[in-house]
């Protein structure tokens, strides 16, 4: 068995990649290295323009957040193999239609983890030293040299709610500054360093000087920090939210800050966020003392953009060359290591009874043997990767493509 990919039967220079919205250069490099043909446009395309482009025979489409990949666009892309969302969210893509069309969609959910974690650490210190307020005052020409309510963070307790990719990184960085770290998660997690998991949210709230939120937006996390939870926090504690805006009840938070129950807060996300940089921002938190407000920039760094470019381009390339769908957001996930001397067929089909039986019969009718085979399914579709011992793959591909259950069939090598 070998991990290297055999040369593909389809010339790589004929693989057409369409990159929109200034996808990062790191992605171009990867596609260029593969010998794929790249067309890049700096802007988003409207539906009609996108349909026209896809009709020209695009194999790989790369977008960011502004291009809407609709059902009609997906239907126009008869040659379309996969879509890359060079960002975190995938709401701009009709994932159900893409699944039904046999088109996996890849994104980069964890490329900006470190960027968010670093901003949290920065804000822990900012809040402890009232840095936002002091900086603004000096800009306004006011000299308020005070030590009251300014603290070191060393020896203080940081409580992390949601100990996933970001939360666990925050915990590691916080310990480097001498903080004690507690975490609470609905999963059993492996605490990093000397971080300590606590059983209940209440236990974390009662023990922490700083509370930072790193949970996803779910029915359970909506409003998870409200009046009752804030009341359980220590007098003068700080709250940090760089997760999702709906997690914190902002009226309750503003009241707690005005009543001096809390010593400060840092927010990067809000229940309602402006659509664009030219829209105004209205929010109950504006103007409150020791409150750091940022415009959802937790993950917005040059490193994160570069990393997103690499991560998504690598997933798209792996899928093009080997059929691997690990990391796809709308597709059954599988990966079969390439086997030397075999011929690989990929098939996406409707998830109905008997498909695998029909396909295996087509193979045995040609006196070929299956050397490797993986099928993964979701309720709508099945995805099959199959390695054959004889060079009958093209014949098998044609026969499989004629099955009424088939959605997409491709031969790799
Ligand atoms: P993740 O999925 O790796 O971790 C989330 C953790 O929260 C998981 O361990 C999960 O078990 C836990 N969790 C879920 N429900 C919970 C509950 N009710 N109570 C306690 N724990 C719960 O996600 P990741 O990558 O760490 O992201 C965390 C949040 O940060 C997400 O909301 C994400 O949207 C947000 N984010 C914000 C960015 C920004 O620019 N401000 C950038 C990137 C992510």
JSON list of N, CA and C in Angstrom, two decimals, residues 6 13 21 27 39 64 69 124 133-134 175 178 181 198 210 255 299-300 307 313 352 371 386 393:
[
{"chain": "A", "resi": 6, "resn": "UNK", "atom": "N", "xyz": [-1.51, 7.89, -7.44]},
{"chain": "A", "resi": 6, "resn": "UNK", "atom": "CA", "xyz": [-1.10, 7.58, -8.81]},
{"chain": "A", "resi": 6, "resn": "UNK", "atom": "C", "xyz": [-1.52, 8.70, -9.74]},
{"chain": "A", "resi": 13, "resn": "UNK", "atom": "N", "xyz": [-4.07, 19.71, -16.08]},
{"chain": "A", "resi": 13, "resn": "UNK", "atom": "CA", "xyz": [-4.17, 21.05, -16.64]},
{"chain": "A", "resi": 13, "resn": "UNK", "atom": "C", "xyz": [-5.58, 21.32, -17.18]},
{"chain": "A", "resi": 21, "resn": "UNK", "atom": "N", "xyz": [-13.81, 36.50, -5.17]},
{"chain": "A", "resi": 21, "resn": "UNK", "atom": "CA", "xyz": [-13.71, 37.29, -3.94]},
{"chain": "A", "resi": 21, "resn": "UNK", "atom": "C", "xyz": [-12.30, 37.30, -3.33]},
{"chain": "A", "resi": 27, "resn": "UNK", "atom": "N", "xyz": [-3.90, 29.69, -1.51]},
{"chain": "A", "resi": 27, "resn": "UNK", "atom": "CA", "xyz": [-4.71, 28.69, -2.23]},
{"chain": "A", "resi": 27, "resn": "UNK", "atom": "C", "xyz": [-4.25, 28.59, -3.68]},
{"chain": "A", "resi": 39, "resn": "UNK", "atom": "N", "xyz": [-8.79, 30.41, -12.82]},
{"chain": "A", "resi": 39, "resn": "UNK", "atom": "CA", "xyz": [-9.30, 31.74, -13.19]},
{"chain": "A", "resi": 39, "resn": "UNK", "atom": "C", "xyz": [-9.72, 32.42, -11.89]},
{"chain": "A", "resi": 64, "resn": "UNK", "atom": "N", "xyz": [-15.88, 33.17, -1.08]},
{"chain": "A", "resi": 64, "resn": "UNK", "atom": "CA", "xyz": [-15.83, 33.54, 0.33]},
{"chain": "A", "resi": 64, "resn": "UNK", "atom": "C", "xyz": [-17.27, 33.77, 0.76]},
{"chain": "A", "resi": 69, "resn": "UNK", "atom": "N", "xyz": [-24.21, 30.49, -3.64]},
{"chain": "A", "resi": 69, "resn": "UNK", "atom": "CA", "xyz": [-24.23, 29.32, -4.52]},
{"chain": "A", "resi": 69, "resn": "UNK", "atom": "C", "xyz": [-25.60, 28.66, -4.36]},
{"chain": "A", "resi": 124, "resn": "UNK", "atom": "N", "xyz": [-8.20, 39.96, 28.41]},
{"chain": "A", "resi": 124, "resn": "UNK", "atom": "CA", "xyz": [-8.10, 39.69, 29.86]},
{"chain": "A", "resi": 124, "resn": "UNK", "atom": "C", "xyz": [-7.26, 40.79, 30.51]},
{"chain": "A", "resi": 133, "resn": "UNK", "atom": "N", "xyz": [-10.43, 52.31, 28.43]},
{"chain": "A", "resi": 133, "resn": "UNK", "atom": "CA", "xyz": [-10.81, 53.63, 28.94]},
{"chain": "A", "resi": 133, "resn": "UNK", "atom": "C", "xyz": [-9.60, 54.55, 29.05]},
{"chain": "A", "resi": 134, "resn": "UNK", "atom": "N", "xyz": [-8.47, 54.00, 29.60]},
{"chain": "A", "resi": 134, "resn": "UNK", "atom": "CA", "xyz": [-7.27, 54.85, 29.76]},
{"chain": "A", "resi": 134, "resn": "UNK", "atom": "C", "xyz": [-6.79, 55.35, 28.39]},
{"chain": "A", "resi": 175, "resn": "UNK", "atom": "N", "xyz": [-2.40, 30.04, 31.22]},
{"chain": "A", "resi": 175, "resn": "UNK", "atom": "CA", "xyz": [-1.49, 29.47, 32.24]},
{"chain": "A", "resi": 175, "resn": "UNK", "atom": "C", "xyz": [-0.08, 30.03, 32.09]},
{"chain": "A", "resi": 178, "resn": "UNK", "atom": "N", "xyz": [0.46, 32.76, 34.26]},
{"chain": "A", "resi": 178, "resn": "UNK", "atom": "CA", "xyz": [0.31, 32.49, 35.69]},
{"chain": "A", "resi": 178, "resn": "UNK", "atom": "C", "xyz": [-1.13, 32.49, 36.18]},
{"chain": "A", "resi": 181, "resn": "UNK", "atom": "N", "xyz": [-6.76, 28.09, 35.69]},
{"chain": "A", "resi": 181, "resn": "UNK", "atom": "CA", "xyz": [-7.76, 27.93, 34.63]},
{"chain": "A", "resi": 181, "resn": "UNK", "atom": "C", "xyz": [-8.76, 26.83, 34.97]},
{"chain": "A", "resi": 198, "resn": "UNK", "atom": "N", "xyz": [-14.50, 21.63, 35.59]},
{"chain": "A", "resi": 198, "resn": "UNK", "atom": "CA", "xyz": [-15.46, 21.60, 36.70]},
{"chain": "A", "resi": 198, "resn": "UNK", "atom": "C", "xyz": [-16.80, 21.08, 36.18]},
{"chain": "A", "resi": 210, "resn": "UNK", "atom": "N", "xyz": [-12.42, 35.92, 35.80]},
{"chain": "A", "resi": 210, "resn": "UNK", "atom": "CA", "xyz": [-12.73, 36.23, 34.40]},
{"chain": "A", "resi": 210, "resn": "UNK", "atom": "C", "xyz": [-13.53, 35.03, 33.87]},
{"chain": "A", "resi": 255, "resn": "UNK", "atom": "N", "xyz": [-26.94, 46.06, 32.77]},
{"chain": "A", "resi": 255, "resn": "UNK", "atom": "CA", "xyz": [-27.44, 46.39, 34.11]},
{"chain": "A", "resi": 255, "resn": "UNK", "atom": "C", "xyz": [-26.39, 46.02, 35.16]},
{"chain": "A", "resi": 299, "resn": "UNK", "atom": "N", "xyz": [-11.31, 36.43, 14.62]},
{"chain": "A", "resi": 299, "resn": "UNK", "atom": "CA", "xyz": [-10.56, 35.52, 13.75]},
{"chain": "A", "resi": 299, "resn": "UNK", "atom": "C", "xyz": [-9.95, 36.22, 12.55]},
{"chain": "A", "resi": 300, "resn": "UNK", "atom": "N", "xyz": [-10.00, 37.56, 12.54]},
{"chain": "A", "resi": 300, "resn": "UNK", "atom": "CA", "xyz": [-9.57, 38.29, 11.34]},
{"chain": "A", "resi": 300, "resn": "UNK", "atom": "C", "xyz": [-8.11, 38.70, 11.42]},
{"chain": "A", "resi": 307, "resn": "UNK", "atom": "N", "xyz": [-4.02, 30.70, 6.37]},
{"chain": "A", "resi": 307, "resn": "UNK", "atom": "CA", "xyz": [-4.29, 29.33, 6.80]},
{"chain": "A", "resi": 307, "resn": "UNK", "atom": "C", "xyz": [-5.60, 28.79, 6.19]},
{"chain": "A", "resi": 313, "resn": "UNK", "atom": "N", "xyz": [-7.89, 24.77, 0.11]},
{"chain": "A", "resi": 313, "resn": "UNK", "atom": "CA", "xyz": [-7.30, 24.31, -1.16]},
{"chain": "A", "resi": 313, "resn": "UNK", "atom": "C", "xyz": [-6.78, 22.88, -1.02]},
{"chain": "A", "resi": 352, "resn": "UNK", "atom": "N", "xyz": [-30.80, 4.45, -2.00]},
{"chain": "A", "resi": 352, "resn": "UNK", "atom": "CA", "xyz": [-31.94, 3.52, -2.17]},
{"chain": "A", "resi": 352, "resn": "UNK", "atom": "C", "xyz": [-31.39, 2.10, -2.06]},
{"chain": "A", "resi": 371, "resn": "UNK", "atom": "N", "xyz": [-10.44, -4.42, -4.93]},
{"chain": "A", "resi": 371, "resn": "UNK", "atom": "CA", "xyz": [-9.31, -4.50, -3.99]},
{"chain": "A", "resi": 371, "resn": "UNK", "atom": "C", "xyz": [-9.50, -3.59, -2.78]},
{"chain": "A", "resi": 386, "resn": "UNK", "atom": "N", "xyz": [-14.05, 2.99, -4.85]},
{"chain": "A", "resi": 386, "resn": "UNK", "atom": "CA", "xyz": [-13.78, 1.58, -5.14]},
{"chain": "A", "resi": 386, "resn": "UNK", "atom": "C", "xyz": [-12.50, 1.45, -5.97]},
{"chain": "A", "resi": 393, "resn": "UNK", "atom": "N", "xyz": [-11.95, 0.24, -15.41]},
{"chain": "A", "resi": 393, "resn": "UNK", "atom": "CA", "xyz": [-12.64, 1.28, -14.64]},
{"chain": "A", "resi": 393, "resn": "UNK", "atom": "C", "xyz": [-13.51, 2.17, -15.53]}
]
